[in-house]
Amino acid sequence: MTDRDMTVLVNKMVVDTDISLVLGPVLPHEVVGFSGGNKYFFPGLSGHDVIDMSHWVGALITSDEMIGSVGITPVRQMIDAAAELVPSTKLLLGMIVKPGSDDLQFMAFGDTRASWEACAEVSSQVHVKYVPKAYNRVVSIIPEMYEDMWTGAKGFYKMEPVVADGGELIIYAPHIKEVSVMHPGIEEIGYHNRQYFVGQWERFKDHPWGELAHSTHLRGLRGERDDAHAWATTTQRPARRPTA
């Protein structure tokens, strides 16, 4: 991660305006810890370099470690650093939606950093459910609003932390028929753990890092523990596909 800079691009309207007002929810997120705040600028309105680098950093840390992490995570640091380059006044009306409803539980207004921090603290109490033990088998039912595995994978990210080592997470999504129209490269590389890519970095370093990140996120941390040395066995192994 130290051999090149991150190129920061953003929609010109954000730079040319005096005030940039963000209206949006805050909730646990697999890449950055909690969504919202300056994330609506980066990567929300940014170029691919910020998207790829921030997602790959999150993937190296793992979704299992990142999702629901309160505070300034390494990825949030990258996002905030990029946002500091935007000269406009950045304000956030952050919202916490009650689980399973359209009702608001909490709102905060202020600069994008302080308002986000207030919302993230509430979200950590409202949107995170703790269970007394890990489970050997978990079934994740994917809502039909997610039309492909690129978006439907969220059903895996949010359930992975409660799966026991050696356990199984079943993604139930009979309506999903494709991996991703926007990201066909996923079908080229398949689904693998971090070490599969890091151990062959010369081979994969020029592939979009956002797709590498999605691949490792859906393969999961348990997948890494299960076949951490698979990359060394063969470089032509069949792509691992999630069960849909």
Coordinates of N, CA, C and O in Angstrom, one line a residue, residues 112-243:
T112 N -19.9 17.2 9.0 CA -20.0 15.8 8.6 C -19.3 14.9 9.6 O -19.7 13.7 9.7
R113 N -18.3 15.3 10.3 CA -17.5 14.5 11.2 C -18.3 14.3 12.5 O -18.6 13.2 13.0
A114 N -18.7 15.4 13.2 CA -19.3 15.4 14.5 C -20.7 14.7 14.4 O -21.1 13.9 15.2
S115 N -21.5 15.1 13.4 CA -22.8 14.5 13.2 C -22.7 13.0 13.0 O -23.5 12.2 13.5
W116 N -21.8 12.6 12.1 CA -21.6 11.2 11.9 C -21.2 10.4 13.1 O -21.7 9.3 13.4
E117 N -20.3 11.0 13.9 CA -19.9 10.3 15.2 C -21.1 10.1 16.1 O -21.2 9.0 16.7
A118 N -22.0 11.1 16.2 CA -23.1 10.9 17.1 C -24.0 9.8 16.6 O -24.6 9.0 17.3
C119 N -24.2 9.8 15.2 CA -25.1 8.8 14.6 C -24.5 7.4 14.8 O -25.2 6.4 15.0
A120 N -23.2 7.3 14.6 CA -22.6 6.0 14.6 C -22.7 5.4 16.0 O -22.8 4.2 16.2
E121 N -22.6 6.2 17.0 CA -22.7 5.7 18.4 C -24.1 5.2 18.6 O -24.2 4.1 19.3
V122 N -25.1 5.8 18.1 CA -26.5 5.4 18.3 C -26.7 4.1 17.5 O -27.3 3.1 17.9
S123 N -26.2 4.1 16.2 CA -26.3 2.9 15.4 C -25.7 1.7 16.0 O -26.3 0.6 15.9
S124 N -24.6 1.9 16.7 CA -23.9 0.7 17.3 C -24.8 0.1 18.4 O -24.7 -1.1 18.7
Q125 N -25.7 0.8 18.9 CA -26.7 0.3 19.9 C -28.0 -0.2 19.3 O -28.6 -1.1 19.9
V126 N -28.4 0.4 18.2 CA -29.7 0.1 17.6 C -29.6 -1.0 16.5 O -30.4 -1.9 16.4
H127 N -28.5 -1.0 15.7 CA -28.4 -1.8 14.6 C -27.5 -3.0 14.7 O -27.4 -3.9 13.8
V128 N -26.9 -3.2 15.9 CA -26.1 -4.3 16.2 C -26.7 -5.2 17.2 O -27.0 -4.7 18.3
K129 N -27.0 -6.5 16.9 CA -27.6 -7.4 17.8 C -26.5 -8.4 18.2 O -25.9 -9.1 17.4
Y130 N -26.3 -8.6 19.5 CA -25.4 -9.5 20.1 C -26.0 -10.8 20.4 O -27.2 -10.8 20.9
V131 N -25.4 -11.9 20.1 CA -25.9 -13.2 20.4 C -25.0 -14.0 21.4 O -23.8 -13.6 21.4
P132 N -25.5 -14.9 22.2 CA -24.7 -15.5 23.2 C -23.6 -16.5 22.7 O -22.7 -16.8 23.4
K133 N -23.7 -16.9 21.4 CA -22.7 -17.9 20.9 C -22.7 -17.7 19.4 O -23.5 -17.1 18.8
A134 N -21.6 -18.3 18.8 CA -21.5 -18.4 17.4 C -22.3 -19.7 16.9 O -22.5 -20.6 17.7
Y135 N -22.7 -19.7 15.7 CA -23.6 -20.7 15.2 C -22.8 -21.5 14.1 O -22.1 -20.9 13.3
N136 N -23.1 -22.8 14.0 CA -22.4 -23.7 13.0 C -23.1 -23.5 11.6 O -22.4 -23.7 10.6
R137 N -24.4 -23.2 11.6 CA -25.0 -23.0 10.3 C -26.0 -21.8 10.4 O -26.8 -21.7 11.3
V138 N -25.8 -20.9 9.5 CA -26.6 -19.6 9.5 C -27.2 -19.5 8.1 O -26.5 -19.7 7.1
V139 N -28.5 -19.2 8.0 CA -29.2 -19.0 6.7 C -29.5 -17.5 6.6 O -30.1 -16.9 7.4
S140 N -28.9 -16.8 5.5 CA -29.2 -15.4 5.3 C -30.1 -15.3 4.1 O -29.8 -15.6 3.0
I141 N -31.3 -14.7 4.4 CA -32.3 -14.5 3.3 C -32.2 -13.1 2.7 O -32.3 -12.1 3.4
I142 N -31.9 -13.1 1.4 CA -31.6 -11.8 0.8 C -32.8 -11.2 0.2 O -33.6 -11.8 -0.5
P143 N -33.1 -9.9 0.6 CA -34.3 -9.2 0.1 C -34.2 -9.1 -1.4 O -33.1 -9.0 -2.0
E144 N -35.3 -9.0 -2.1 CA -35.4 -8.9 -3.5 C -34.9 -7.5 -4.1 O -34.7 -7.4 -5.3
M145 N -34.7 -6.6 -3.2 CA -34.2 -5.3 -3.6 C -32.7 -5.4 -4.1 O -32.2 -4.6 -4.8
Y146 N -32.1 -6.5 -3.7 CA -30.7 -6.8 -4.2 C -30.8 -7.7 -5.4 O -31.2 -8.9 -5.2
E147 N -30.4 -7.2 -6.5 CA -30.7 -7.9 -7.8 C -29.6 -8.8 -8.3 O -29.7 -9.5 -9.2
D148 N -28.4 -8.6 -7.7 CA -27.3 -9.5 -8.1 C -26.4 -9.8 -6.9 O -26.7 -9.3 -5.8
M149 N -25.4 -10.6 -7.0 CA -24.6 -11.0 -5.9 C -23.7 -9.9 -5.4 O -23.3 -9.9 -4.2
W150 N -23.4 -8.9 -6.3 CA -22.6 -7.8 -5.9 C -23.2 -7.0 -4.7 O -22.6 -6.7 -3.8
T151 N -24.5 -6.8 -4.8 CA -25.3 -6.2 -3.7 C -25.8 -7.1 -2.7 O -25.8 -6.9 -1.5
G152 N -26.2 -8.3 -3.2 CA -26.8 -9.3 -2.3 C -25.8 -9.8 -1.3 O -26.2 -10.4 -0.2
A153 N -24.5 -9.6 -1.6 CA -23.5 -10.1 -0.6 C -23.6 -9.5 0.7 O -23.0 -10.0 1.7
K154 N -24.3 -8.4 0.8 CA -24.5 -7.7 2.1 C -25.1 -8.7 3.1 O -24.9 -8.6 4.3
G155 N -25.9 -9.6 2.6 CA -26.5 -10.6 3.5 C -25.5 -11.5 4.1 O -25.7 -12.1 5.2
F156 N -24.3 -11.6 3.5 CA -23.2 -12.4 4.1 C -22.4 -11.5 5.0 O -22.1 -12.0 6.2
Y157 N -22.1 -10.3 4.6 CA -21.2 -9.5 5.5 C -21.8 -9.3 6.9 O -21.1 -9.3 7.9
K158 N -23.1 -9.1 6.9 CA -23.8 -8.8 8.2 C -24.0 -10.0 9.1 O -24.2 -9.8 10.3
M159 N -23.8 -11.2 8.5 CA -24.0 -12.4 9.3 C -22.7 -13.1 9.6 O -22.7 -13.9 10.6
E160 N -21.7 -12.8 8.9 CA -20.4 -13.6 9.1 C -19.9 -13.6 10.5 O -19.4 -14.6 11.0
P161 N -20.0 -12.5 11.2 CA -19.5 -12.5 12.6 C -20.1 -13.5 13.6 O -19.5 -13.7 14.6
V162 N -21.3 -14.0 13.3 CA -21.9 -15.0 14.2 C -21.7 -16.4 13.7 O -22.3 -17.3 14.3
V163 N -20.9 -16.6 12.7 CA -20.6 -18.0 12.2 C -19.4 -18.5 12.9 O -18.4 -17.9 13.0
A164 N -19.5 -19.7 13.5 CA -18.4 -20.4 14.2 C -17.3 -20.8 13.2 O -17.6 -21.0 12.0
D165 N -16.1 -20.9 13.7 CA -15.0 -21.5 12.9 C -15.4 -22.8 12.3 O -15.9 -23.7 13.1
G166 N -15.3 -23.0 11.0 CA -15.7 -24.3 10.4 C -17.2 -24.3 10.1 O -17.6 -25.4 9.6
G167 N -17.9 -23.3 10.4 CA -19.3 -23.3 10.2 C -19.7 -22.9 8.8 O -18.8 -22.7 7.9
E168 N -21.0 -22.8 8.5 CA -21.5 -22.6 7.2 C -22.5 -21.5 7.2 O -23.4 -21.4 8.0
L169 N -22.4 -20.6 6.2 CA -23.4 -19.5 6.0 C -24.0 -19.7 4.6 O -23.3 -19.7 3.6
I170 N -25.3 -20.0 4.6 CA -26.0 -20.2 3.4 C -26.7 -18.9 2.9 O -27.5 -18.3 3.7
I171 N -26.4 -18.5 1.7 CA -27.1 -17.3 1.2 C -28.3 -17.8 0.4 O -28.2 -18.5 -0.6
Y172 N -29.5 -17.5 0.9 CA -30.8 -17.9 0.2 C -31.3 -16.8 -0.6 O -31.8 -15.8 -0.1
A173 N -31.1 -16.9 -1.9 CA -31.5 -15.8 -2.8 C -31.9 -16.3 -4.2 O -31.2 -16.2 -5.2
P174 N -33.1 -17.0 -4.2 CA -33.5 -17.7 -5.5 C -33.7 -16.7 -6.6 O -33.8 -17.1 -7.8
H175 N -33.9 -15.4 -6.3 CA -34.2 -14.4 -7.3 C -32.9 -13.9 -8.0 O -33.0 -13.3 -9.0
I176 N -31.8 -14.1 -7.4 CA -30.5 -13.6 -8.0 C -30.1 -14.6 -9.0 O -29.9 -15.8 -8.8
K177 N -29.8 -14.1 -10.2 CA -29.5 -14.9 -11.4 C -28.1 -14.6 -11.9 O -27.6 -15.3 -12.8
E178 N -27.4 -13.5 -11.4 CA -26.1 -13.1 -11.9 C -25.3 -12.6 -10.8 O -25.7 -12.1 -9.8
V179 N -24.0 -12.6 -11.1 CA -23.0 -12.1 -10.1 C -23.0 -10.6 -10.1 O -23.2 -10.0 -9.1
S180 N -22.7 -10.0 -11.3 CA -22.7 -8.5 -11.4 C -22.6 -8.1 -12.8 O -21.7 -8.5 -13.5
V181 N -23.6 -7.3 -13.3 CA -23.5 -6.7 -14.6 C -22.4 -5.7 -14.7 O -21.7 -5.6 -15.7
M182 N -22.3 -4.8 -13.7 CA -21.4 -3.7 -13.7 C -20.0 -4.2 -13.4 O -19.0 -3.4 -13.8
H183 N -19.8 -5.3 -12.8 CA -18.4 -5.8 -12.5 C -18.2 -7.2 -13.0 O -18.1 -8.1 -12.2
P184 N -18.1 -7.4 -14.3 CA -17.9 -8.7 -14.9 C -16.6 -9.3 -14.5 O -16.4 -10.6 -14.6
G185 N -15.6 -8.5 -14.0 CA -14.3 -9.1 -13.6 C -14.4 -10.0 -12.4 O -13.5 -10.8 -12.2
I186 N -15.5 -10.0 -11.7 CA -15.7 -10.9 -10.6 C -15.7 -12.3 -11.1 O -15.2 -13.3 -10.5
E187 N -16.4 -12.5 -12.2 CA -16.5 -13.9 -12.8 C -15.1 -14.4 -13.3 O -14.9 -15.6 -13.4
E188 N -14.2 -13.5 -13.6 CA -12.9 -13.8 -14.1 C -12.0 -14.3 -12.9 O -11.3 -15.3 -13.0
I189 N -12.1 -13.6 -11.8 CA -11.2 -13.9 -10.6 C -11.9 -14.9 -9.6 O -11.2 -15.6 -8.9
G190 N -13.2 -15.0 -9.6 CA -13.9 -15.9 -8.6 C -13.8 -15.3 -7.2 O -13.5 -14.2 -7.0
Y191 N -14.2 -16.1 -6.3 CA -14.2 -15.7 -4.9 C -13.1 -16.4 -4.1 O -13.1 -17.7 -4.0
H192 N -12.2 -15.7 -3.5 CA -11.1 -16.2 -2.8 C -10.7 -15.4 -1.6 O -11.3 -14.3 -1.4
N193 N -9.9 -15.9 -0.7 CA -9.5 -15.2 0.5 C -8.3 -14.2 0.2 O -7.8 -14.2 -0.9
R194 N -8.0 -13.4 1.2 CA -6.9 -12.4 1.0 C -5.6 -13.0 0.5 O -5.0 -12.5 -0.4
Q195 N -5.2 -14.1 1.1 CA -3.9 -14.7 0.8 C -3.8 -15.1 -0.6 O -2.7 -15.1 -1.2
Y196 N -4.9 -15.5 -1.2 CA -4.9 -16.0 -2.6 C -4.5 -14.8 -3.5 O -3.7 -15.0 -4.4
F197 N -4.9 -13.6 -3.2 CA -4.5 -12.4 -4.0 C -3.2 -11.9 -3.6 O -2.3 -11.6 -4.4
V198 N -3.0 -11.7 -2.3 CA -1.7 -11.1 -1.8 C -0.5 -12.0 -2.2 O 0.5 -11.5 -2.5
G199 N -0.7 -13.3 -2.1 CA 0.3 -14.3 -2.4 C 0.7 -14.3 -3.9 O 1.7 -14.9 -4.3
Q200 N -0.2 -13.8 -4.8 CA 0.1 -13.7 -6.2 C -0.1 -12.2 -6.7 O -0.7 -12.0 -7.7
W201 N 0.4 -11.3 -5.9 CA 0.1 -9.9 -6.1 C 0.5 -9.4 -7.5 O -0.2 -8.6 -8.1
E202 N 1.6 -9.9 -8.1 CA 2.0 -9.5 -9.4 C 0.9 -9.8 -10.4 O 0.7 -9.1 -11.4
R203 N 0.2 -10.9 -10.2 CA -0.8 -11.4 -11.1 C -2.1 -10.5 -11.0 O -2.7 -10.2 -12.0
F204 N -2.4 -10.0 -9.8 CA -3.7 -9.4 -9.5 C -3.6 -7.9 -9.3 O -4.6 -7.2 -9.2
K205 N -2.4 -7.3 -9.2 CA -2.3 -5.9 -8.7 C -2.9 -4.9 -9.7 O -3.3 -3.8 -9.3
D206 N -3.0 -5.3 -11.0 CA -3.6 -4.4 -11.9 C -5.1 -4.6 -12.1 O -5.8 -3.9 -12.9
H207 N -5.7 -5.6 -11.4 CA -7.1 -5.9 -11.5 C -7.8 -4.8 -10.6 O -7.2 -4.5 -9.5
P208 N -9.0 -4.3 -10.9 CA -9.7 -3.4 -10.0 C -9.7 -3.9 -8.6 O -10.3 -4.9 -8.3
W209 N -9.1 -3.1 -7.7 CA -9.1 -3.5 -6.3 C -10.4 -3.6 -5.6 O -10.6 -4.4 -4.7
G210 N -11.4 -2.8 -6.1 CA -12.7 -2.9 -5.6 C -13.3 -4.3 -5.8 O -14.0 -4.9 -4.9
E211 N -13.0 -4.9 -6.9 CA -13.5 -6.3 -7.2 C -12.7 -7.3 -6.4 O -13.3 -8.3 -5.9
L212 N -11.4 -7.1 -6.2 CA -10.7 -8.0 -5.3 C -11.3 -7.9 -3.9 O -11.4 -9.0 -3.2
A213 N -11.6 -6.7 -3.5 CA -12.2 -6.6 -2.1 C -13.5 -7.3 -2.0 O -13.7 -8.0 -1.0
H214 N -14.4 -7.1 -3.0 CA -15.7 -7.8 -2.9 C -15.5 -9.3 -2.9 O -16.1 -10.1 -2.1
S215 N -14.5 -9.8 -3.6 CA -14.2 -11.3 -3.7 C -13.8 -11.8 -2.3 O -14.4 -12.8 -1.8
T216 N -12.9 -11.1 -1.6 CA -12.5 -11.5 -0.3 C -13.5 -11.4 0.7 O -13.7 -12.2 1.7
H217 N -14.3 -10.3 0.6 CA -15.4 -10.0 1.6 C -16.4 -11.2 1.6 O -16.9 -11.6 2.6
L218 N -16.8 -11.6 0.4 CA -17.8 -12.7 0.3 C -17.2 -14.1 0.5 O -17.9 -15.0 1.0
R219 N -15.9 -14.2 0.3 CA -15.3 -15.5 0.6 C -15.2 -15.6 2.2 O -15.4 -16.7 2.7
G220 N -15.0 -14.5 2.8 CA -15.1 -14.5 4.3 C -13.8 -14.8 5.0 O -12.9 -15.5 4.4
L221 N -13.7 -14.4 6.2 CA -12.6 -14.7 7.1 C -12.4 -16.2 7.4 O -11.4 -16.8 7.4
R222 N -13.6 -16.9 7.6 CA -13.5 -18.3 7.8 C -13.0 -19.0 6.6 O -12.3 -20.0 6.7
G223 N -13.3 -18.5 5.4 CA -12.8 -19.1 4.2 C -11.3 -19.0 4.1 O -10.6 -19.9 3.7
E224 N -10.8 -17.9 4.7 CA -9.3 -17.8 4.7 C -8.7 -18.8 5.7 O -7.7 -19.4 5.4
R225 N -9.3 -19.0 6.8 CA -8.8 -20.0 7.7 C -8.9 -21.4 7.1 O -8.1 -22.2 7.4
D226 N -9.9 -21.6 6.3 CA -10.1 -23.0 5.8 C -9.1 -23.3 4.7 O -8.7 -24.5 4.6
D227 N -8.8 -22.4 3.9 CA -7.9 -22.7 2.7 C -6.9 -21.6 2.5 O -6.7 -21.1 1.4
A228 N -6.2 -21.3 3.6 CA -5.2 -20.2 3.5 C -4.1 -20.4 2.6 O -3.4 -19.5 2.1
H229 N -3.8 -21.7 2.3 CA -2.7 -22.0 1.4 C -3.1 -22.5 0.0 O -2.3 -23.0 -0.8
A230 N -4.4 -22.3 -0.3 CA -4.9 -22.8 -1.6 C -4.3 -22.2 -2.8 O -4.0 -22.8 -3.8
W231 N -3.9 -20.9 -2.6 CA -3.3 -20.2 -3.8 C -2.0 -20.8 -4.1 O -1.5 -20.8 -5.3
A232 N -1.3 -21.4 -3.2 CA 0.0 -22.0 -3.5 C -0.1 -23.4 -4.1 O 0.9 -23.8 -4.7
T233 N -1.3 -24.0 -4.0 CA -1.5 -25.3 -4.5 C -1.6 -25.2 -6.1 O -1.1 -26.0 -6.8
T234 N -2.4 -24.3 -6.5 CA -2.6 -24.1 -8.0 C -3.1 -22.7 -8.2 O -3.8 -22.1 -7.4
T235 N -2.7 -22.2 -9.4 CA -3.2 -20.8 -9.8 C -4.4 -21.0 -10.7 O -4.8 -20.0 -11.2
Q236 N -4.8 -22.2 -11.0 CA -6.0 -22.4 -11.9 C -7.1 -23.0 -11.2 O -7.9 -23.7 -11.9
R237 N -7.3 -22.9 -9.9 CA -8.4 -23.5 -9.2 C -9.7 -22.9 -9.7 O -9.8 -21.8 -10.1
P238 N -10.8 -23.7 -9.7 CA -12.1 -23.2 -10.1 C -12.5 -22.1 -9.2 O -12.2 -22.0 -8.0
A239 N -13.2 -21.1 -9.8 CA -13.8 -20.0 -9.0 C -14.8 -20.5 -8.0 O -15.6 -21.3 -8.3
R240 N -14.6 -20.1 -6.8 CA -15.6 -20.4 -5.7 C -16.8 -19.5 -5.8 O -16.6 -18.3 -5.8
R241 N -18.0 -20.0 -6.0 CA -19.2 -19.2 -6.1 C -20.0 -19.4 -4.8 O -20.1 -20.5 -4.3
P242 N -20.7 -18.3 -4.4 CA -21.6 -18.4 -3.3 C -22.8 -19.2 -3.7 O -23.2 -19.2 -4.9
T243 N -23.5 -19.9 -2.8 CA -24.7 -20.6 -3.1 C -25.9 -19.6 -3.2 O -26.1 -18.9 -2.2

